[in-house]
XYZ file of C-alpha atoms in Angstrom:
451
model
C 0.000 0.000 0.000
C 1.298 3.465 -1.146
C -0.576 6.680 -0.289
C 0.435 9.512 -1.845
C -0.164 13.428 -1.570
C -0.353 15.895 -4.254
C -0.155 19.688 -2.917
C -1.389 22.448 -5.089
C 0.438 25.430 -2.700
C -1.731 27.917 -4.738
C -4.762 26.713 -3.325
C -3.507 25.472 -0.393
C -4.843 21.803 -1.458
C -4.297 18.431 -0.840
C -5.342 15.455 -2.963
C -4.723 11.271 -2.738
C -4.032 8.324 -4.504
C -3.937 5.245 -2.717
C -2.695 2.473 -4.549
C -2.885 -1.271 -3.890
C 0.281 -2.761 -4.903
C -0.892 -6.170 -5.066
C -3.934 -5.465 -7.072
C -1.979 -2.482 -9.174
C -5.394 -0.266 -8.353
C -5.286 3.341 -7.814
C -8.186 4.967 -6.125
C -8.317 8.906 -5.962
C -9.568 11.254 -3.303
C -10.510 15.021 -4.344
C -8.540 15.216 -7.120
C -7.610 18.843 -8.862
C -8.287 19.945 -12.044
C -6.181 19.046 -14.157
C -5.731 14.932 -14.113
C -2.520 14.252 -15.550
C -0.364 14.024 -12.459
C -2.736 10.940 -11.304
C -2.316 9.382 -14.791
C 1.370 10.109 -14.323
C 1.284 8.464 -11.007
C -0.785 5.694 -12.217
C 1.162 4.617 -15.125
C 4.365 4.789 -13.124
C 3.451 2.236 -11.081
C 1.700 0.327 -13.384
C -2.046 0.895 -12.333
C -5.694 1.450 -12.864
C -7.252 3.835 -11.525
C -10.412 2.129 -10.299
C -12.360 4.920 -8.167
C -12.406 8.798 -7.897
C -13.685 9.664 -4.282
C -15.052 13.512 -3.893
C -15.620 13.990 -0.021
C -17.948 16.927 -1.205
C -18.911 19.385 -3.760
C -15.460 21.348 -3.668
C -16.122 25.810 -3.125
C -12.484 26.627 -3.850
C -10.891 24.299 -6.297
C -12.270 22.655 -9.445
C -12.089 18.554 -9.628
C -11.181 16.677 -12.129
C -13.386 13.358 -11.248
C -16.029 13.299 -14.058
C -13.318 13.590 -16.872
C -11.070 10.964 -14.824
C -13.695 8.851 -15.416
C -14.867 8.992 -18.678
C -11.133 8.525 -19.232
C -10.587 5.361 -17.624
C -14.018 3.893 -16.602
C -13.137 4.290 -13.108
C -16.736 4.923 -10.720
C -17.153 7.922 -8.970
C -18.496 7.942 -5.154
C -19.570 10.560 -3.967
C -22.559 10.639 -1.216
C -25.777 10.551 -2.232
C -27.138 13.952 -0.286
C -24.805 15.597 -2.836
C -27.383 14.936 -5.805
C -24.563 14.350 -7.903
C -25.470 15.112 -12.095
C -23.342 12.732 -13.143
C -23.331 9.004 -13.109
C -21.888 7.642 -10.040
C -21.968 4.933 -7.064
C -23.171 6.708 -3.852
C -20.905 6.404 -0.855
C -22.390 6.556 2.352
C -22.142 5.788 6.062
C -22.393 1.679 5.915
C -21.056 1.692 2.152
C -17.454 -0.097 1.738
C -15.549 -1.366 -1.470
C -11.833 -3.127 -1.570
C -8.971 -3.021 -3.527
C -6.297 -5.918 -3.012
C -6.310 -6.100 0.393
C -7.287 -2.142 1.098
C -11.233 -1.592 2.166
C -12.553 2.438 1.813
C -15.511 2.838 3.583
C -17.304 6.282 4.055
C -18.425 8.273 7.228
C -20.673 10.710 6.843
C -19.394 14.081 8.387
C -21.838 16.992 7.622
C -20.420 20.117 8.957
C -18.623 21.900 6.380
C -21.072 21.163 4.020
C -24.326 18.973 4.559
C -23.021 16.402 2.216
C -19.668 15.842 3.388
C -17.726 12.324 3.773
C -15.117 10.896 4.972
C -12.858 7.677 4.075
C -11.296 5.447 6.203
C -8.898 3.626 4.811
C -8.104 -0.054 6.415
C -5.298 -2.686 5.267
C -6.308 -5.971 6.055
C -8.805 -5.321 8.864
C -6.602 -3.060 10.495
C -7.814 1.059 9.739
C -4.717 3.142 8.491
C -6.005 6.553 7.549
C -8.989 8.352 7.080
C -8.999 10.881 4.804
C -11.019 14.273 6.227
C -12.024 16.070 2.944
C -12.964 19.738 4.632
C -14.282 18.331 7.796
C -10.910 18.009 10.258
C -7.856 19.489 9.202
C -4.638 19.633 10.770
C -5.046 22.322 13.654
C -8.465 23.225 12.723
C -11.909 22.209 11.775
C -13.768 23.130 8.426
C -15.963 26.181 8.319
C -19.519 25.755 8.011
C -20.375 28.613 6.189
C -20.097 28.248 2.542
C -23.267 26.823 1.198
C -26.424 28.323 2.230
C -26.870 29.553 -1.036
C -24.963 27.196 -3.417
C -25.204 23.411 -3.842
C -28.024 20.744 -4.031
C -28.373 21.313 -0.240
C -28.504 24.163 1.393
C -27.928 24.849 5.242
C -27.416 27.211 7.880
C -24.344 28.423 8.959
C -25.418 27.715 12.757
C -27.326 24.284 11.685
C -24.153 22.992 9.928
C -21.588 24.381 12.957
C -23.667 21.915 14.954
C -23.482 18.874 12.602
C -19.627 19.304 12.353
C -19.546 19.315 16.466
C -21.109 16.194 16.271
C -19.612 14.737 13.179
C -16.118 15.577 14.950
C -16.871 13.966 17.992
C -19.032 10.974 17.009
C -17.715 9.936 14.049
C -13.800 10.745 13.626
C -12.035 11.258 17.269
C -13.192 7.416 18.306
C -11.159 6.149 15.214
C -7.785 4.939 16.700
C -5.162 7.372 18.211
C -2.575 5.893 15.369
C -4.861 6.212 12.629
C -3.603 9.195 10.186
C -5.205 12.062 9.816
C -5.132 13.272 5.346
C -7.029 16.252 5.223
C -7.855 18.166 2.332
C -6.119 21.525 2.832
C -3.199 22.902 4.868
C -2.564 26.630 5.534
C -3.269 29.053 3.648
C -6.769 27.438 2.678
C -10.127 29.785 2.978
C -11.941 27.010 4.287
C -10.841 26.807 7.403
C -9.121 30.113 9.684
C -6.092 28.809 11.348
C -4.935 25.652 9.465
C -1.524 24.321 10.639
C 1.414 24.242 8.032
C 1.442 20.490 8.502
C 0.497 18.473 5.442
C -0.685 14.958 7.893
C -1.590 14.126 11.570
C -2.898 11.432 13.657
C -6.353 11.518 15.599
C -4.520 10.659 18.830
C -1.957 13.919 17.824
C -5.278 15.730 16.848
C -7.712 15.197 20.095
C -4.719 16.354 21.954
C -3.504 19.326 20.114
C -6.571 20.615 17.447
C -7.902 23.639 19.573
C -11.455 22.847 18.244
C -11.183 19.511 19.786
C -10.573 20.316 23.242
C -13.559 19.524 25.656
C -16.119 22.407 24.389
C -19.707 22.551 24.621
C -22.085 22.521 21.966
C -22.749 25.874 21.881
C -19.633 26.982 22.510
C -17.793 25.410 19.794
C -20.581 26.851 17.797
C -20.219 30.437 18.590
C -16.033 29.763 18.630
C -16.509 28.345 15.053
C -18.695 31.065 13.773
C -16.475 33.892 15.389
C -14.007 35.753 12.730
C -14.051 33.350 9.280
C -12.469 34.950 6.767
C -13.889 36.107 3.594
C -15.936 33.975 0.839
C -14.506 34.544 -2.354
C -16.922 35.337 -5.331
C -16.514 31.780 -7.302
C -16.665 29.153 -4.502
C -20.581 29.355 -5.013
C -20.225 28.574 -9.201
C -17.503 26.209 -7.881
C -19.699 24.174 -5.878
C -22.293 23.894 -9.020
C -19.937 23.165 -11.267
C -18.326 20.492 -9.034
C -21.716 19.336 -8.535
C -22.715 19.002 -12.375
C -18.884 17.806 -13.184
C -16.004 20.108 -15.147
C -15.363 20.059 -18.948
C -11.898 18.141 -19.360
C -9.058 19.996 -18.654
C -6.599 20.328 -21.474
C -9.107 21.218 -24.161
C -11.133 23.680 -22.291
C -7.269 25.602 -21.573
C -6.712 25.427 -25.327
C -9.622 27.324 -26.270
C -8.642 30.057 -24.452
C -8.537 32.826 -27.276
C -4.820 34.146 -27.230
C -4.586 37.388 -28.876
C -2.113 38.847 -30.994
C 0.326 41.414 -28.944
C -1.310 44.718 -29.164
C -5.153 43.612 -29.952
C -7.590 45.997 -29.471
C -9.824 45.239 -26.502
C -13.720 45.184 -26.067
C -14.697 48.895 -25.258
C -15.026 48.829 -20.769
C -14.617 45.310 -20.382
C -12.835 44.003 -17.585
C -9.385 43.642 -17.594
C -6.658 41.628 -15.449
C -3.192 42.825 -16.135
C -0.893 40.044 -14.188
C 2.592 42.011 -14.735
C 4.319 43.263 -11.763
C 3.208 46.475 -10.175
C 6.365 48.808 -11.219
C 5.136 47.741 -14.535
C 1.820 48.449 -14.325
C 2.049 51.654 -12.833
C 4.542 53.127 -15.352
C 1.549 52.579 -18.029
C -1.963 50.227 -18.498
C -5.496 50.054 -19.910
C -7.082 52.745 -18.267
C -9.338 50.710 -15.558
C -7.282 47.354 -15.706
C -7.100 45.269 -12.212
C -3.589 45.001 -11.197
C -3.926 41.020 -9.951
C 0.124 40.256 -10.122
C 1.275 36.755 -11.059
C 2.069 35.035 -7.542
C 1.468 32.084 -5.767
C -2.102 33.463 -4.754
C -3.203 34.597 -8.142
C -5.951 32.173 -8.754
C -8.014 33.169 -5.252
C -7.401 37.208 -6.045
C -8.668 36.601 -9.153
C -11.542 34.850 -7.901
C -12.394 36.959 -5.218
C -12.193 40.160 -7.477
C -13.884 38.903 -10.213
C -17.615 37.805 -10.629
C -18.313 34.073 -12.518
C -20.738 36.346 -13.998
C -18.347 38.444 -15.364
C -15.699 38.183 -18.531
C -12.386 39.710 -18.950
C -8.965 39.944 -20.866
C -5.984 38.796 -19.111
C -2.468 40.159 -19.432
C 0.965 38.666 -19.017
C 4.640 39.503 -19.096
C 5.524 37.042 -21.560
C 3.993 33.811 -23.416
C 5.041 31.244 -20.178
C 3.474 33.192 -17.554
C 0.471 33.981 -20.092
C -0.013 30.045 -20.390
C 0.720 29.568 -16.883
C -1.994 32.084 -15.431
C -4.650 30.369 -18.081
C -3.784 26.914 -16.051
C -4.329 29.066 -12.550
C -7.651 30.622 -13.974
C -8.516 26.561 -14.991
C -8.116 25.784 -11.626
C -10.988 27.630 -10.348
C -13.145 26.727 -13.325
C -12.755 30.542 -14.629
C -11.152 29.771 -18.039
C -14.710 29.856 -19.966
C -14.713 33.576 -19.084
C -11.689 34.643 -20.401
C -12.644 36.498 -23.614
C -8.835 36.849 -24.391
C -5.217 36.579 -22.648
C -2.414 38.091 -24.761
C 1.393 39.191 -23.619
C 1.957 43.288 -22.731
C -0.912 45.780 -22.853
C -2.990 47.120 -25.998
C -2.531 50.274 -24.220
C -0.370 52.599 -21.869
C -2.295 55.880 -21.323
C -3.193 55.269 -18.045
C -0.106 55.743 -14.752
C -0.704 55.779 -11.447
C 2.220 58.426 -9.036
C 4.794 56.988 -6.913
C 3.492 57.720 -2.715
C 6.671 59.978 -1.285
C 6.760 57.375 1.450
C 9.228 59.742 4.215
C 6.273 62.886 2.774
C 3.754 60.407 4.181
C 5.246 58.988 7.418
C 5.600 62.489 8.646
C 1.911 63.697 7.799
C 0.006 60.983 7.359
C -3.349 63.228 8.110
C -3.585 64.613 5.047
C -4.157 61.317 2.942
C -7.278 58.987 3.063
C -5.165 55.936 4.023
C -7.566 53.005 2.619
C -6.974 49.391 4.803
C -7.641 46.810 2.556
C -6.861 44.030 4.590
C -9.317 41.624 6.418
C -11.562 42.793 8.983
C -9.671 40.756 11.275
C -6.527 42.362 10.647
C -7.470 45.837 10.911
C -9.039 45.062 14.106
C -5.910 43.044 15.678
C -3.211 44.348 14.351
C -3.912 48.256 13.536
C -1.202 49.916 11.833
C -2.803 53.811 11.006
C -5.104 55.084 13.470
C -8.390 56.498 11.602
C -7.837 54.300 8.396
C -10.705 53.160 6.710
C -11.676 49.520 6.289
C -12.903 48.285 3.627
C -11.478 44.425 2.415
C -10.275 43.916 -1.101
C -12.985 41.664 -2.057
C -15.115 44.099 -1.683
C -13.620 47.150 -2.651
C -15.247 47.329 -6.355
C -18.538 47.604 -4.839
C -17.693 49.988 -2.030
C -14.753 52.126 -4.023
C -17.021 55.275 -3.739
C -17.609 55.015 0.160
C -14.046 56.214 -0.064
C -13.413 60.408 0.894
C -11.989 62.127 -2.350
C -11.238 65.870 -0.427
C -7.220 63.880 -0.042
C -4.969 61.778 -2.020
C -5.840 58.433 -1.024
C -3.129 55.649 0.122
C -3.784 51.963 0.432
C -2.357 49.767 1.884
C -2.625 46.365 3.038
C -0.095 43.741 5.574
C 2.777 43.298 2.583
C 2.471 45.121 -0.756
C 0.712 42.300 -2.963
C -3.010 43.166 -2.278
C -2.412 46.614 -1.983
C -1.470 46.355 -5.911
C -4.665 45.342 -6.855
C -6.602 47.217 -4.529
C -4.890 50.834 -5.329
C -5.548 49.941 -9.021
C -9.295 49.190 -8.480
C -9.515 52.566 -6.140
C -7.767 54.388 -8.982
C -10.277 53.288 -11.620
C -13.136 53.903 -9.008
C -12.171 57.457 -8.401
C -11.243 59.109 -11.685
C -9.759 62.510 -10.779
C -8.761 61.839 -7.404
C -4.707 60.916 -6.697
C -4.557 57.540 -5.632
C -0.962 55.801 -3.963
C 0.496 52.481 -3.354
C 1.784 52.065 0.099
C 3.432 48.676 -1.498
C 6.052 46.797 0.604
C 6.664 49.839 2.398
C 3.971 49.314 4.720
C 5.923 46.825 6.294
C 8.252 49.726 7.862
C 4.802 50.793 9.712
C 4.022 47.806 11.672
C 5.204 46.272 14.817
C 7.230 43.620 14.221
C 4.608 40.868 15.336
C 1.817 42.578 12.944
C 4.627 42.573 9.801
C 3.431 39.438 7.783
């Protein structure tokens, strides 16, 4: 028996295959978009893949399971609360299946989501691992509000905090203190708030250390869960449908991207995403472009900026990082939207100033300074008294709260969101100066708040 992990760091996600090396079976759990590295893996070690296993209708990452298998015949199982569109075996508490000497059997968890599973995993009698989905990750627990409005079953926030209390403590923690804990995410996720950097656990390591599992009331953990999520992005709602109805396949749905010719004209105020770095961008762009840089977050920014309802051109340094931001935008099932990605900008008219950063430390009353970071943040770890709050996924809708009688700074914990968000302000507020605070923001804050 092999288990392995596959880490997109982007998204913060973790997927499985566990393959029997006596019956040269693979069987997948939560698999990302695009398949190949599990057909890689596969064929290296001289396998079938024989299931695909979704824990639940994913919010934050596109799966690949429908065109895994229509590619190799292998069955999908998936619970049966999920109302699945496609064809597929459901998988639910009392449900089992083997491979060589490896038996999966399911648990239903609902917390996270009302139709959440998870796997235990048992060689020869004896249970090994359970794979978690979103339900118990490493240092955390799921959150439970992401789908009263999205999915074949909708819940409440508070109804689904209490399933996961139970779920936790029912179902998972009297699984065997060696038994290894695979969840789907690590830190960095949106799913969860405070997600250990760890990438596997135990439940013996978990009941002891996993704040959410010490001894906690009902309504307690409840009001602890509920307390300070962060953020839901714009797409994990269209994410959850289209995990739900099952993605187009991968490779051709990239290639139809439209890549334009350096220099094409662009649709008259359609949105655009110009990925180059912000010295770039600054120095000259489409007048109302959204400064989303290429980075290791690109895909959630982009997601959380940017409506599934919405199209728009995106713009790249050079032909590689055009193709590889068209994989990112795959990854969150955006791709379809794109209505064009080409290398440079059609256009230059449009600069944004340079902030005199010493002119600002020394008055910093007379600029709007603009806190773009999560409510959270500006609340625990202030950094300019008087600021105004107001969180970059939100700041296209609430742009004109913002003061105009003074230049306007933003800022946000490192320089990266402050990129996009001073380019969305700028846009907003035609007429009014609007500055970067960048990376120099960091010479601000206390050395604990400097992340």
């Amino acid at each position: 028996m092999k288990i392995e992990q596959f880490e997109d760091k982007g998204l913060a996600h973790f997927s499985y295959a566990i393959l029997s090396e006596c019956a040269r079976e693979v069987v997948l759990i939560d698999p990302a978009r695009n398949p190949q590295p599990y057909y890689d893996y596969a064929q290296v070690n001289a396998a079938k893949i024989v299931a695909v296993i979704e824990t639940h209708p994913h919010a934050d990452f596109v799966s690949s399971h429908l065109e895994i298998a229509q590619a190799t015949g292998a069955v999908i199982r998936v619970s049966k609360l999920l109302g699945a569109d496609y064809a597929h075996e459901a998988f639910d508490e009392g449900d089992a299946f083997t491979s060589g000497k490896l038996t999966f059997r399911a648990l239903n968890t609902p917390g996270h989501s009302p139709d959440s599973i998870s796997i235990v995993l048992a060689r020869e009698g004896q249970d090994v691992a359970v794979f978690t989905g979103d339900t118990l990750f490493i240092g955390d627990v799921g959150r439970p509000d992401l789908r009263e409005k999205a999915g074949n079953t909708t819940a409440k926030r508070e109804e689904l905090a209490r399933q996961l209390y139970h779920s936790l403590r029912e179902k998972l923690l009297p699984l065997a203190a060696a038994v290894l804990v695979y969840p789907a995410h690590g830190a960095g996720s949106l799913c969860g708030k405070a997600l250990s950097g760890a990438n596997s656990s135990t439940i013996g390591t978990e009941k002891t250390g996993n704040p959410m599992l010490r001894p906690l009331g009902e309504e307690a953990f409840i009001k602890e869960l509920l307390a300070d999520q962060p953020f839901i992005p714009k797409y994990f709602g269209y994410d959850v449908a289209l995990n739900k109805a099952g993605a187009p396949a991968y490779a051709p749905s990239v290639q139809r991207v439209p890549r334009l010719a350096a220099g094409t004209a662009l649709a008259a105020g359609a949105v655009v995403i110009d990925a180059r770095p912000e010295a770039v961008f600054k120095k000259g762009h489409v007048a109302g472009a959204i400064n989303i840089q290429q980075g290791g977050k690109f895909e959630t920014w982009l997601g959380s900026i940017v409506g599934p309802e919405e199209s728009f051109y995106l713009l790249a340094t050079d032909a590689a990082t055009r193709e590889d931001l068209i994989q990112k935008t795959a990854k969150i099932g955006y791709e379809p939207l794109l209505a064009g990605a080409l290398v440079g900008t059609p256009a230059t008219g449009a600069t944004m100033p340079v902030l005199d950063v010493e002119q600002f430390r020394q008055h910093p009353e007379r600029y709007t300074i603009v806190d773009i970071r999560n409510p959270v943040e500006h609340r625990d770890e202030p950094i300019f008294t008087g600021s105004l709050s107001i969180p970059l996924p939100e700041l296209r809708e609430r742009a004109p709260e913002i003061p105009t009688g003074k230049p306007v700074v933003v800022h946000c914990a490192g320089g990266y969101r402050s990129a996009a968000g001073s380019s969305i302000v700028a846009a907003a507020l035609p007429g009014t100066e609007v500055l970067d605070l960048g990376e120099a923001v960091k010479s601000f804050q206390p050395a604990t708040a400097a992340h």
